[in-house]
Short mmCIF file of C-alpha atoms in Angstrom, two decimals:
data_model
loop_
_atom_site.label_atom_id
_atom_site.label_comp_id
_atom_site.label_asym_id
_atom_site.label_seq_id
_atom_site.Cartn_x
_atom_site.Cartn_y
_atom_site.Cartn_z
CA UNK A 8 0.00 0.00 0.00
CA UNK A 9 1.50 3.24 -0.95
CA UNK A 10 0.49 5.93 2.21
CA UNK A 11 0.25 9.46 2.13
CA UNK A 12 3.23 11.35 3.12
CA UNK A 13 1.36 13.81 5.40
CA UNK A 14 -2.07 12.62 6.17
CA UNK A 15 -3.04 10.00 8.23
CA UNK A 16 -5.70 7.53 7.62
CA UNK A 17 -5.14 7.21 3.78
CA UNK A 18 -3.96 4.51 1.63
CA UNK A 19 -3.24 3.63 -2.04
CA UNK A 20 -3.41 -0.30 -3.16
CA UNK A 21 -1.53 -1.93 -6.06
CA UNK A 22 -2.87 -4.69 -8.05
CA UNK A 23 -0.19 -6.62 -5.43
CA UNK A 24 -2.78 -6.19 -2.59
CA UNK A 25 -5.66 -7.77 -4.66
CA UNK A 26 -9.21 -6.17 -4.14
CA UNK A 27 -10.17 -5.99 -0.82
CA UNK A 28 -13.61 -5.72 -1.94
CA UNK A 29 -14.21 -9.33 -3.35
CA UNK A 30 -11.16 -11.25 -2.06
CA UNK A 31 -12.08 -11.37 1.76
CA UNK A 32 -7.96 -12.75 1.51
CA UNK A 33 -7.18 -9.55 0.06
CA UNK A 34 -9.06 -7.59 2.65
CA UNK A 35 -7.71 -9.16 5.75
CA UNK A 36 -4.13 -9.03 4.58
CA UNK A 37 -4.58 -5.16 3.91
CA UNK A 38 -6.33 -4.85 7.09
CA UNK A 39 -3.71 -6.18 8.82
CA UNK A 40 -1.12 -3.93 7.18
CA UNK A 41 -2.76 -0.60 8.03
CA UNK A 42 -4.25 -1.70 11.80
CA UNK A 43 -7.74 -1.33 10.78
CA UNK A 44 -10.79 -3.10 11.14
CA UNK A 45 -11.50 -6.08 8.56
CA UNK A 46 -15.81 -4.36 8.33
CA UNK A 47 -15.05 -2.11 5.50
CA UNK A 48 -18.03 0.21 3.87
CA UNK A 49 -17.91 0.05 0.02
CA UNK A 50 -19.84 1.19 -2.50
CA UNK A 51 -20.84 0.33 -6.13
CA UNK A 52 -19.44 2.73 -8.18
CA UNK A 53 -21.45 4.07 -11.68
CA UNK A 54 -19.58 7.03 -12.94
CA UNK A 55 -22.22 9.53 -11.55
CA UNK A 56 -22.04 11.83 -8.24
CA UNK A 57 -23.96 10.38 -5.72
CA UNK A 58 -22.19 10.19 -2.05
CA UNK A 59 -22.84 7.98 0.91
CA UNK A 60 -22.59 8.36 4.39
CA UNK A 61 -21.16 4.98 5.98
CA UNK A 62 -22.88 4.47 9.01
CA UNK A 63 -22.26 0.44 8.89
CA UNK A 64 -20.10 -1.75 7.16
CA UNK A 65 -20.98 -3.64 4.13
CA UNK A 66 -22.32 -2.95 0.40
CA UNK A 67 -24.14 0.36 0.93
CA UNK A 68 -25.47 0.88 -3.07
CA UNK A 69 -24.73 2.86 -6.08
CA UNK A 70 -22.77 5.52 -5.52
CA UNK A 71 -19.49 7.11 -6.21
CA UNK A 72 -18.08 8.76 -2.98
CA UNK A 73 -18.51 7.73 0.59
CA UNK A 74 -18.10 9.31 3.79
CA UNK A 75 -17.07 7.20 7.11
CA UNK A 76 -16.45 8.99 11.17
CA UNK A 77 -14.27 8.54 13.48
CA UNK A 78 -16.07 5.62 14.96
CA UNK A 79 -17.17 4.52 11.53
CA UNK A 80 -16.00 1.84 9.01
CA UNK A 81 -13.44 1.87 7.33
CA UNK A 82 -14.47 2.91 3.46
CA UNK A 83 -13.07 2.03 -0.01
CA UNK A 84 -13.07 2.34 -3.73
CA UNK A 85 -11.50 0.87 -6.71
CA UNK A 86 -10.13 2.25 -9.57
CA UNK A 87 -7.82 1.15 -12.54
CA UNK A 88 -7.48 4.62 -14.49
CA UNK A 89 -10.08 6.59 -12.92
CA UNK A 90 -8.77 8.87 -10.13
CA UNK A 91 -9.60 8.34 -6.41
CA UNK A 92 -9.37 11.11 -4.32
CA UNK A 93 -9.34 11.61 -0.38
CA UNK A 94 -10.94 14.11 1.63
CA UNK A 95 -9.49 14.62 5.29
CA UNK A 96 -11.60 16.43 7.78
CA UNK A 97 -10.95 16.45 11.21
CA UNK A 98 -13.70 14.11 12.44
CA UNK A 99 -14.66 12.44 8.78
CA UNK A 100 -12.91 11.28 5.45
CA UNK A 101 -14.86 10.92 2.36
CA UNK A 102 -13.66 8.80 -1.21
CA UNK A 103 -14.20 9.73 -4.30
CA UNK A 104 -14.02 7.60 -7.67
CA UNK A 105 -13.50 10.36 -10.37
CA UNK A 106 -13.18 9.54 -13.90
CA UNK A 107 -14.34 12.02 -16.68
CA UNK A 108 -17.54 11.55 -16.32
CA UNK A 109 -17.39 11.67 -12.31
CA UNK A 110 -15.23 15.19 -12.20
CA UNK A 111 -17.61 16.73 -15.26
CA UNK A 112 -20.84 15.88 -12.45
CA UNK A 113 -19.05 17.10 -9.51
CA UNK A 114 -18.68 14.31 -7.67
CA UNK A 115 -15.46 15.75 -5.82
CA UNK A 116 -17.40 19.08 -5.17
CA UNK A 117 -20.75 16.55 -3.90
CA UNK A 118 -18.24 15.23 -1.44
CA UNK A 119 -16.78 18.50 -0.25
CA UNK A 120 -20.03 19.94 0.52
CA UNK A 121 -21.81 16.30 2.40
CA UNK A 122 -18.75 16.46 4.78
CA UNK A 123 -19.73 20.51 5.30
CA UNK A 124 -23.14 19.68 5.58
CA UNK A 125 -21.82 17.14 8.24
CA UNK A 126 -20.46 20.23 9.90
CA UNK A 127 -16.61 18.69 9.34
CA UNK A 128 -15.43 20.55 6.03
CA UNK A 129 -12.46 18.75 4.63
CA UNK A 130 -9.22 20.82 5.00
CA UNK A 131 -6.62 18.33 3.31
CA UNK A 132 -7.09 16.28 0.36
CA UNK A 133 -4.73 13.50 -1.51
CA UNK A 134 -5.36 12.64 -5.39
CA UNK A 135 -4.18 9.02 -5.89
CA UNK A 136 -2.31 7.26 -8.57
CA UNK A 137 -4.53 7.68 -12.06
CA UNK A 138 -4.23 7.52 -15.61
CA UNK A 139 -1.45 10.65 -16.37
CA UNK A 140 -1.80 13.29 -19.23
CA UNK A 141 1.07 11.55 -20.34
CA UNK A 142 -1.79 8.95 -21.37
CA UNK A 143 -4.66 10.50 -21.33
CA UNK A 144 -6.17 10.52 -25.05
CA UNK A 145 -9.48 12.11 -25.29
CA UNK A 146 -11.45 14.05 -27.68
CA UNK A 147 -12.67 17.39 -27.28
CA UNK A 148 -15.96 16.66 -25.44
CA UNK A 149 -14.07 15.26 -22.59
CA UNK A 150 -12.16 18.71 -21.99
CA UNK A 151 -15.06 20.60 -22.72
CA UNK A 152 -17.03 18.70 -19.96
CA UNK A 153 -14.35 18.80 -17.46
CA UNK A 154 -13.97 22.72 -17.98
CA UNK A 155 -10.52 22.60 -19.67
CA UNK A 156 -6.98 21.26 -18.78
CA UNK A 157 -5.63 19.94 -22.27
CA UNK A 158 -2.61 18.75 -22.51
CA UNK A 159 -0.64 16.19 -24.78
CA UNK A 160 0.37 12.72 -24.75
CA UNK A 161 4.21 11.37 -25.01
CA UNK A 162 3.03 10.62 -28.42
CA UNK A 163 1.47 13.85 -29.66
CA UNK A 164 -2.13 13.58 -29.42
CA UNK A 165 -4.56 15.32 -27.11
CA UNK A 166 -5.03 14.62 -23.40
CA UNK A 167 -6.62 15.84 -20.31
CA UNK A 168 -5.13 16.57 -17.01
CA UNK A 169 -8.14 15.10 -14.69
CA UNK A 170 -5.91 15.77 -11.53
CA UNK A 171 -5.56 19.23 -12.44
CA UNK A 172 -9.28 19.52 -13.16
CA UNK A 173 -10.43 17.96 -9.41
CA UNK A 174 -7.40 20.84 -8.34
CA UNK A 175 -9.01 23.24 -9.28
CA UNK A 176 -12.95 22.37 -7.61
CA UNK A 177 -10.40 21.92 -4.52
CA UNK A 178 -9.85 25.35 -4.49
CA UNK A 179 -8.50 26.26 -0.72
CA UNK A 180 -8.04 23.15 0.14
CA UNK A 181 -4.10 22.00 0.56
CA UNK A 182 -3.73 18.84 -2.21
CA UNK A 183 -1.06 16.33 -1.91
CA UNK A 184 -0.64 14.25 -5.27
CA UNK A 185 0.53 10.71 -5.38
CA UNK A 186 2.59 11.13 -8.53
CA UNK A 187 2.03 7.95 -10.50
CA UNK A 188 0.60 7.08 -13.83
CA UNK A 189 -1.50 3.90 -13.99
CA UNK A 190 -1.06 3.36 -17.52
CA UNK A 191 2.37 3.03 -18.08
CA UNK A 192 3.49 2.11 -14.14
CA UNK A 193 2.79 -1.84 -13.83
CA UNK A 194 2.21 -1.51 -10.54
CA UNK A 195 -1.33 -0.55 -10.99
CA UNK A 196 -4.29 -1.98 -13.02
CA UNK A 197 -5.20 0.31 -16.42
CA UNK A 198 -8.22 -0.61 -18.15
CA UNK A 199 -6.69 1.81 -20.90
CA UNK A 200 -3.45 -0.40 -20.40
CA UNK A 201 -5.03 -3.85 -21.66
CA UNK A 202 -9.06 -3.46 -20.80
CA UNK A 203 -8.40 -5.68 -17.13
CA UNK A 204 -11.09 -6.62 -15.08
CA UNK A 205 -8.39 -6.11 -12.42
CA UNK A 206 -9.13 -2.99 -9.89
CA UNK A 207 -6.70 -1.67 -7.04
CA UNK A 208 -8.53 -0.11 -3.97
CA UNK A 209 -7.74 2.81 -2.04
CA UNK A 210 -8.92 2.87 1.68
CA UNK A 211 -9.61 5.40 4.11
CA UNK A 212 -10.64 5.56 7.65
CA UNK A 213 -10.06 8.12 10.74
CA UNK A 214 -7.64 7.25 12.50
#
């Protein structure tokens, strides 16, 4: 698991850990790694901007960011391109899956304002490992929906920058960035890559 370097209570999985979601293996030996309970909260994600509040463990529906307390369950997501992001409050900590589709709905921004509703705004937030600009190819629709940030692939064509979109509906909120590129770092599962069924997960609870 690759931890943030100045939050607590956030973690990054490989395709090495397995997914803790389905593999109750996978989910015990991560458990045991971070010190956290095995009765995680997860969530089926659909690429829209629904968010959860995990008040028990367990499959808790369709959404695509969920929000655990400090006596809560631990919470999770997987991703294998899309970008998960962490918000850190000081009594909460919501996950967000954000692909295209996810940061073009808000589903960052939907997070950010159920933790204020919550009356624990988020003050920190970590973007996870994701599918780079280096990689990105899109058309123009994509950048139009996610309100800009083009940029170019390592061989020429068009991109988007997805973690500099979610950046920017951050705004005043201090980001830390996990820099890695699913695509073209094996450590992590791309469905760009090879179209893998394979997901890593990224887990959160308060510590």
């Amino acid at each position: 698991m690759i931890r943030s370097e100045v939050v607590l209570g956030v973690a990054f999985g490989t395709v090495a850990e397995g997914d803790g979601r389905s593999s109750v293996a996978a989910r015990r030996s991560i458990s045991t790694e971070l010190g956290i309970d095995e009765a995680w909260a997860t969530i089926t994600q659909v690429h829209g901007s629904d968010v959860i509040i995990a008040r028990g463990s367990g499959a808790l529906g369709e959404a695509d960011a969920v929000v655990t307390f400090r006596d809560g369950p631990p919470v999770a997501i997987a991703t294998a391109d899309c970008v998960p992001v962490a918000l850190v409050g000081q009594a909460t900590i919501a996950l967000a899956h954000a692909g295209w589709r996810g940061v073009a709905s808000g589903v960052v921004v939907h997070a950010v304002e159920t933790m204020r509703s919550l009356g624990d705004p988020p003050d920190r937030a970590v973007i996870g490992p994701h599918i780079g600009p280096c990689c990105y190819e899109v058309g123009s629709e994509v950048i139009e929906a996610v309100g800009g940030h083009a940029a170019t692939t390592t061989w020429g064509t068009t991109s988007v920058d997805l973690g500099a979109a979610i950046t920017d509906q951050l705004a005043g909120i201090g980001i830390e960035r996990v820099a890695a590129c699913t695509m073209h770092d094996d450590r992590f599962a791309s469905f760009r890559r090879n179209g893998t069924a394979q997901r890593q997960v990224t887990v959160a609870w308060v510590p």
